[in-house]
Structure formats: C-alpha cells, structure tokens
GROMACS .gro file of C-alpha atoms in nm:
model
  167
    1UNK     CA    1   0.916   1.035   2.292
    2UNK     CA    2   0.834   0.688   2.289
    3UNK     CA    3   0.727   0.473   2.010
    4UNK     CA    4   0.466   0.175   2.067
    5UNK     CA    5   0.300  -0.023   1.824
    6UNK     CA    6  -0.015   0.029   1.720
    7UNK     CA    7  -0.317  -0.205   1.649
    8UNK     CA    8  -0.571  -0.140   1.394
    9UNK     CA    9  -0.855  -0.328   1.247
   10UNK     CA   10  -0.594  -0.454   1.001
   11UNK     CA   11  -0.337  -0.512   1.237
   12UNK     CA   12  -0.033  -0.408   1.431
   13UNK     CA   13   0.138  -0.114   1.257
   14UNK     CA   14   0.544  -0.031   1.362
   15UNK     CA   15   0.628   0.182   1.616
   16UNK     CA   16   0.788   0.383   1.317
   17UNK     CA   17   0.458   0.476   1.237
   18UNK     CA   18   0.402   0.717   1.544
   19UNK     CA   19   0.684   0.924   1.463
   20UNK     CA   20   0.607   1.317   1.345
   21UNK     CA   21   0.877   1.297   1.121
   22UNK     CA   22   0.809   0.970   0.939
   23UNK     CA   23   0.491   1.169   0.755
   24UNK     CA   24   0.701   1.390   0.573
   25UNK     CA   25   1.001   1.415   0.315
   26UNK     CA   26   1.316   1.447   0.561
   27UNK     CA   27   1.597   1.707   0.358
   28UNK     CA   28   1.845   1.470   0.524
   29UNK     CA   29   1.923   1.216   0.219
   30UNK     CA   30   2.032   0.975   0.463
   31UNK     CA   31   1.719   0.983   0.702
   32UNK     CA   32   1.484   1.026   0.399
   33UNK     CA   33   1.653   0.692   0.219
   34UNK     CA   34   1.535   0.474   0.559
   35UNK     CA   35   1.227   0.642   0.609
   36UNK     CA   36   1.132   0.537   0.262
   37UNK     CA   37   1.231   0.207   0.298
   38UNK     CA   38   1.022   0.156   0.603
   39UNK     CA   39   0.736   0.318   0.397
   40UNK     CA   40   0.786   0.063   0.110
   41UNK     CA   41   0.803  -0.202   0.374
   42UNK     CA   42   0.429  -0.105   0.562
   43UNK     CA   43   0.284  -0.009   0.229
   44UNK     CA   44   0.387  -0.388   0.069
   45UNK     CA   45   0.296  -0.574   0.330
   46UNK     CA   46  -0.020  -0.389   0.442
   47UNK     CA   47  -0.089  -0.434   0.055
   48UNK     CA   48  -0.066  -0.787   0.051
   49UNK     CA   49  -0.240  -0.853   0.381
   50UNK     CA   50  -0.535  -0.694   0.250
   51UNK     CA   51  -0.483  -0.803  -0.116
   52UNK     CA   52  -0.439  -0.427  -0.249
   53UNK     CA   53  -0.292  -0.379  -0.578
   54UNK     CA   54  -0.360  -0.042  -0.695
   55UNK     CA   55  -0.224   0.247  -0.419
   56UNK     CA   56  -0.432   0.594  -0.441
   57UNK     CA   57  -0.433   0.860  -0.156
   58UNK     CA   58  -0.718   0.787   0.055
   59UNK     CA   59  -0.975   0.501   0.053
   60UNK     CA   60  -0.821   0.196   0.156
   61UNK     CA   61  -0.479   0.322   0.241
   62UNK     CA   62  -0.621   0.561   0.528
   63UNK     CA   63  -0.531   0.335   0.782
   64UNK     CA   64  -0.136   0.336   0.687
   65UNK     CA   65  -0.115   0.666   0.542
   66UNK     CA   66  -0.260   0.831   0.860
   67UNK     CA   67  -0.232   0.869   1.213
   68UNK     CA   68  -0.522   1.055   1.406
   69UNK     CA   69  -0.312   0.992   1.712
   70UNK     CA   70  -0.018   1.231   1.639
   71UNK     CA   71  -0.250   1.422   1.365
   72UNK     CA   72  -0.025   1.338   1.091
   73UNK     CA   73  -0.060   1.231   0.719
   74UNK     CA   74   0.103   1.155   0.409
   75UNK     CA   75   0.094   1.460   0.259
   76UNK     CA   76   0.021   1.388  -0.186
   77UNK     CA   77   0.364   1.537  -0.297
   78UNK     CA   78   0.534   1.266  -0.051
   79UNK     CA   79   0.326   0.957  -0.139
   80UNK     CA   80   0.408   1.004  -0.452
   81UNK     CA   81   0.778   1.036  -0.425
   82UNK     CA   82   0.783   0.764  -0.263
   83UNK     CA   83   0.527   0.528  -0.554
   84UNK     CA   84   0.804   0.672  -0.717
   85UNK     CA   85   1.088   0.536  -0.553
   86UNK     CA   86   0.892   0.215  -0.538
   87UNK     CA   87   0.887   0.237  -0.933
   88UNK     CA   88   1.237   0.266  -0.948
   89UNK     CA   89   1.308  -0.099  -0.792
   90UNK     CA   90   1.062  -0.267  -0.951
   91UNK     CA   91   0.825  -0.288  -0.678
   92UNK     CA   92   0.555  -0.098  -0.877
   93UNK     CA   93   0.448   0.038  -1.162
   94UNK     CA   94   0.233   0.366  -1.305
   95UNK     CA   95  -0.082   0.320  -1.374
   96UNK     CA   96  -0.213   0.459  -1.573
   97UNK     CA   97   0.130   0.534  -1.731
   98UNK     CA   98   0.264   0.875  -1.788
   99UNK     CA   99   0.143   0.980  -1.478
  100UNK     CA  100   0.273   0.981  -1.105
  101UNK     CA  101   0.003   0.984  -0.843
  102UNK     CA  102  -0.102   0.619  -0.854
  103UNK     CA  103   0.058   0.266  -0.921
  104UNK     CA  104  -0.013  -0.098  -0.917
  105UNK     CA  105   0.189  -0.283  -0.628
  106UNK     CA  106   0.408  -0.544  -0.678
  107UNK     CA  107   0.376  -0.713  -0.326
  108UNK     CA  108   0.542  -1.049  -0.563
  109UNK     CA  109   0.746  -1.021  -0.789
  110UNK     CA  110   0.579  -1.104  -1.179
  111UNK     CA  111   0.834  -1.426  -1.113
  112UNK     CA  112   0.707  -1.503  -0.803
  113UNK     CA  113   0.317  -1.466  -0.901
  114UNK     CA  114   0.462  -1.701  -1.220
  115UNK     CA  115   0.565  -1.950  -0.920
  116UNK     CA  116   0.218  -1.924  -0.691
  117UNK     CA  117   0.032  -1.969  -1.046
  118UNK     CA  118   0.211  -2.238  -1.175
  119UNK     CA  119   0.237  -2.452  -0.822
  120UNK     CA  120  -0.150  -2.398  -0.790
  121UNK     CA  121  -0.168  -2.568  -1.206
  122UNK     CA  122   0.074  -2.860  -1.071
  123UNK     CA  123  -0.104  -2.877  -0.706
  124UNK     CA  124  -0.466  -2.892  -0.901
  125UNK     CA  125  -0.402  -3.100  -1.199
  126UNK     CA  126  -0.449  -2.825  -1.455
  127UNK     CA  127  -0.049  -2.834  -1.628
  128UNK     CA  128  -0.139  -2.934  -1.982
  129UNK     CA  129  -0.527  -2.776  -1.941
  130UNK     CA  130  -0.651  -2.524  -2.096
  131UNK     CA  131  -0.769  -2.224  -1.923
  132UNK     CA  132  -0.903  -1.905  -1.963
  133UNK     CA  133  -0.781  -1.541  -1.885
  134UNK     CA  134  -1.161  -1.511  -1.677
  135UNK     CA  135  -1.037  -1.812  -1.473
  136UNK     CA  136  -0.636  -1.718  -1.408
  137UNK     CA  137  -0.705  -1.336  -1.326
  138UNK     CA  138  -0.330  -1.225  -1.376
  139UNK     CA  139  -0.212  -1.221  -1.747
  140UNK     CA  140  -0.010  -1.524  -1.816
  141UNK     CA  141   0.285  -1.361  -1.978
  142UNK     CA  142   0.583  -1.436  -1.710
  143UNK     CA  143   0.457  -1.782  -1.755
  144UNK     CA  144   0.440  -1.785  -2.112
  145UNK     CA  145   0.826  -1.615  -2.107
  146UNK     CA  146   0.929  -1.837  -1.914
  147UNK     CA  147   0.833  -2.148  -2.069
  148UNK     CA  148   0.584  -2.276  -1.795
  149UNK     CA  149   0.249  -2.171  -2.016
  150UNK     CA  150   0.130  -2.090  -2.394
  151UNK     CA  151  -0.118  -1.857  -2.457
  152UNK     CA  152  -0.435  -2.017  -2.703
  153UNK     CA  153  -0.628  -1.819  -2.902
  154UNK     CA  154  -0.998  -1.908  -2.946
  155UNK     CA  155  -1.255  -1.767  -3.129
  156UNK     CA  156  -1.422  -1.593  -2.852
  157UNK     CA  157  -1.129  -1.492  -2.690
  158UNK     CA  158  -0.778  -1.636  -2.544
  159UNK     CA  159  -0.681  -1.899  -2.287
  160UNK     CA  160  -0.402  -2.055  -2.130
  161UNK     CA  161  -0.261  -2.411  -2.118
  162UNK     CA  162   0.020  -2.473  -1.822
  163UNK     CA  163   0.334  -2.667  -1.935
  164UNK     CA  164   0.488  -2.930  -1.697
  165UNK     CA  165   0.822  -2.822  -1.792
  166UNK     CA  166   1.000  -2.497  -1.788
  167UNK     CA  167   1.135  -2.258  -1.512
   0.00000   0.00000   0.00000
C-alpha cells in the first residue's frame, strides 16, 4: 500500500493519515504509543492553523478525524483516549472538567501564550497600560504569575496592566 499526502481545503494532511490502521486503537503498546503521537501532532497543528481551541467529535475536526478515501474514522472511544493522552502531557485540558469527551487545546503552552501576549504589550506600547479582560481575550494569570502583568479590579469589572519587567 502506498501512502501519499493528501490536500484538503485546510491543507496537506501526512501520508500517515491514509493508513487503515491509524483510525483505530492498535493492542500493540508500541504501535499505539506512535500512532498517538502522530495524532497529537495533526490534531495541534491542524488546531492552530485554523485557530481551534476546543476539540469535539465532528464539526470542525471532520476534515482530520476522517478519511472518505479509505472510509475510515475516529471512532468516539479512540478520540477520546487519545484527548486523554493529550491531558496527560499538558497539551490539553477537560472541559468541562470531570468529563472525558472534549478538551481545550493547548497548541502553546500557557508560557508561551504569556510570551506572544506580553511581546504584542512591548511591540504596541501597552506595558504599564491598563487593559481589559474584553480586550486581552486569554485570562492574564501566567502573566500575572509570572511577574509580567497585575490584575486591576474596577468597579465594573477587572483589567490588566503589563509590567516591563519580569519573566
């Protein structure tokens, strides 16, 4: 069998991804451990190319968790074994919690999001501004941790002021 790439409105997808086998939980440990790895690889990046944080069967994640060409899909017991073993390294996290079939993606790291945010404050001239939560949509609280932002509060809500320093 050979594997090509494939191109789809969203872009080229790995030859991986016209394998039978890659669609379903392998009973070899070994196989299963770099199939998911490849999965956590096409699901990150396909995330962040199409700025998807929240993964759910279906929808938007058709495209990836399909392939009409072979007739395979991700079946709901796999996808979320593997959310699951995306929880595990900190790539995700439940959501809601106590439950398993859907996460928000972490296609950056909470540190690296801290970095984008707080180059975009230096790069725009807003260290030492405040802003609010409605203008920075990500909550502020790697920043604050790390030193590089305190959080205001104001009567009609909170805000955020960016700090030259920190890091």
């Amino acid at each position: 069998m050979s594997l090509t790439t494939h191109t789809t409105p969203s872009g080229n997808l790995p030859s991986i991804h016209a394998a039978h086998a890659f669609f379903t939980e392998q009973p070899n440990p070994t196989t299963q451990s770099v199939f998911a790895d490849n999965w956590i690889r096409l699901i990150l990046s396909y995330a962040r190319h199409r700025r998807l944080f929240i993964l759910l069967a279906g929808g938007d994640w058709d495209e990836i968790l399909r392939n009409e060409r072979i007739n395979r899909r991700v079946l709901p017991s796999y996808l979320t074994s593997l959310i699951s073993a995306m929880v595990s390294r900190n790539l995700a996290y439940y959501e809601p919690p106590k439950q398993t079939r859907s996460a928000i993606l972490l296609w950056r790291l909470p540190e690296e999001w801290a970095d984008v945010l707080h180059s975009w404050g230096t790069a725009t001239g807003q260290l030492s501004t405040i802003l609010t939560l409605y203008e920075i949509t990500d909550p502020p609280f790697i920043l604050t941790r790390s030193g590089r932002a305190q959080l205001i509060g104001v009567a009609d809500g909170e805000g955020v002021r960016l700090l030259a320093g920190g890091k």
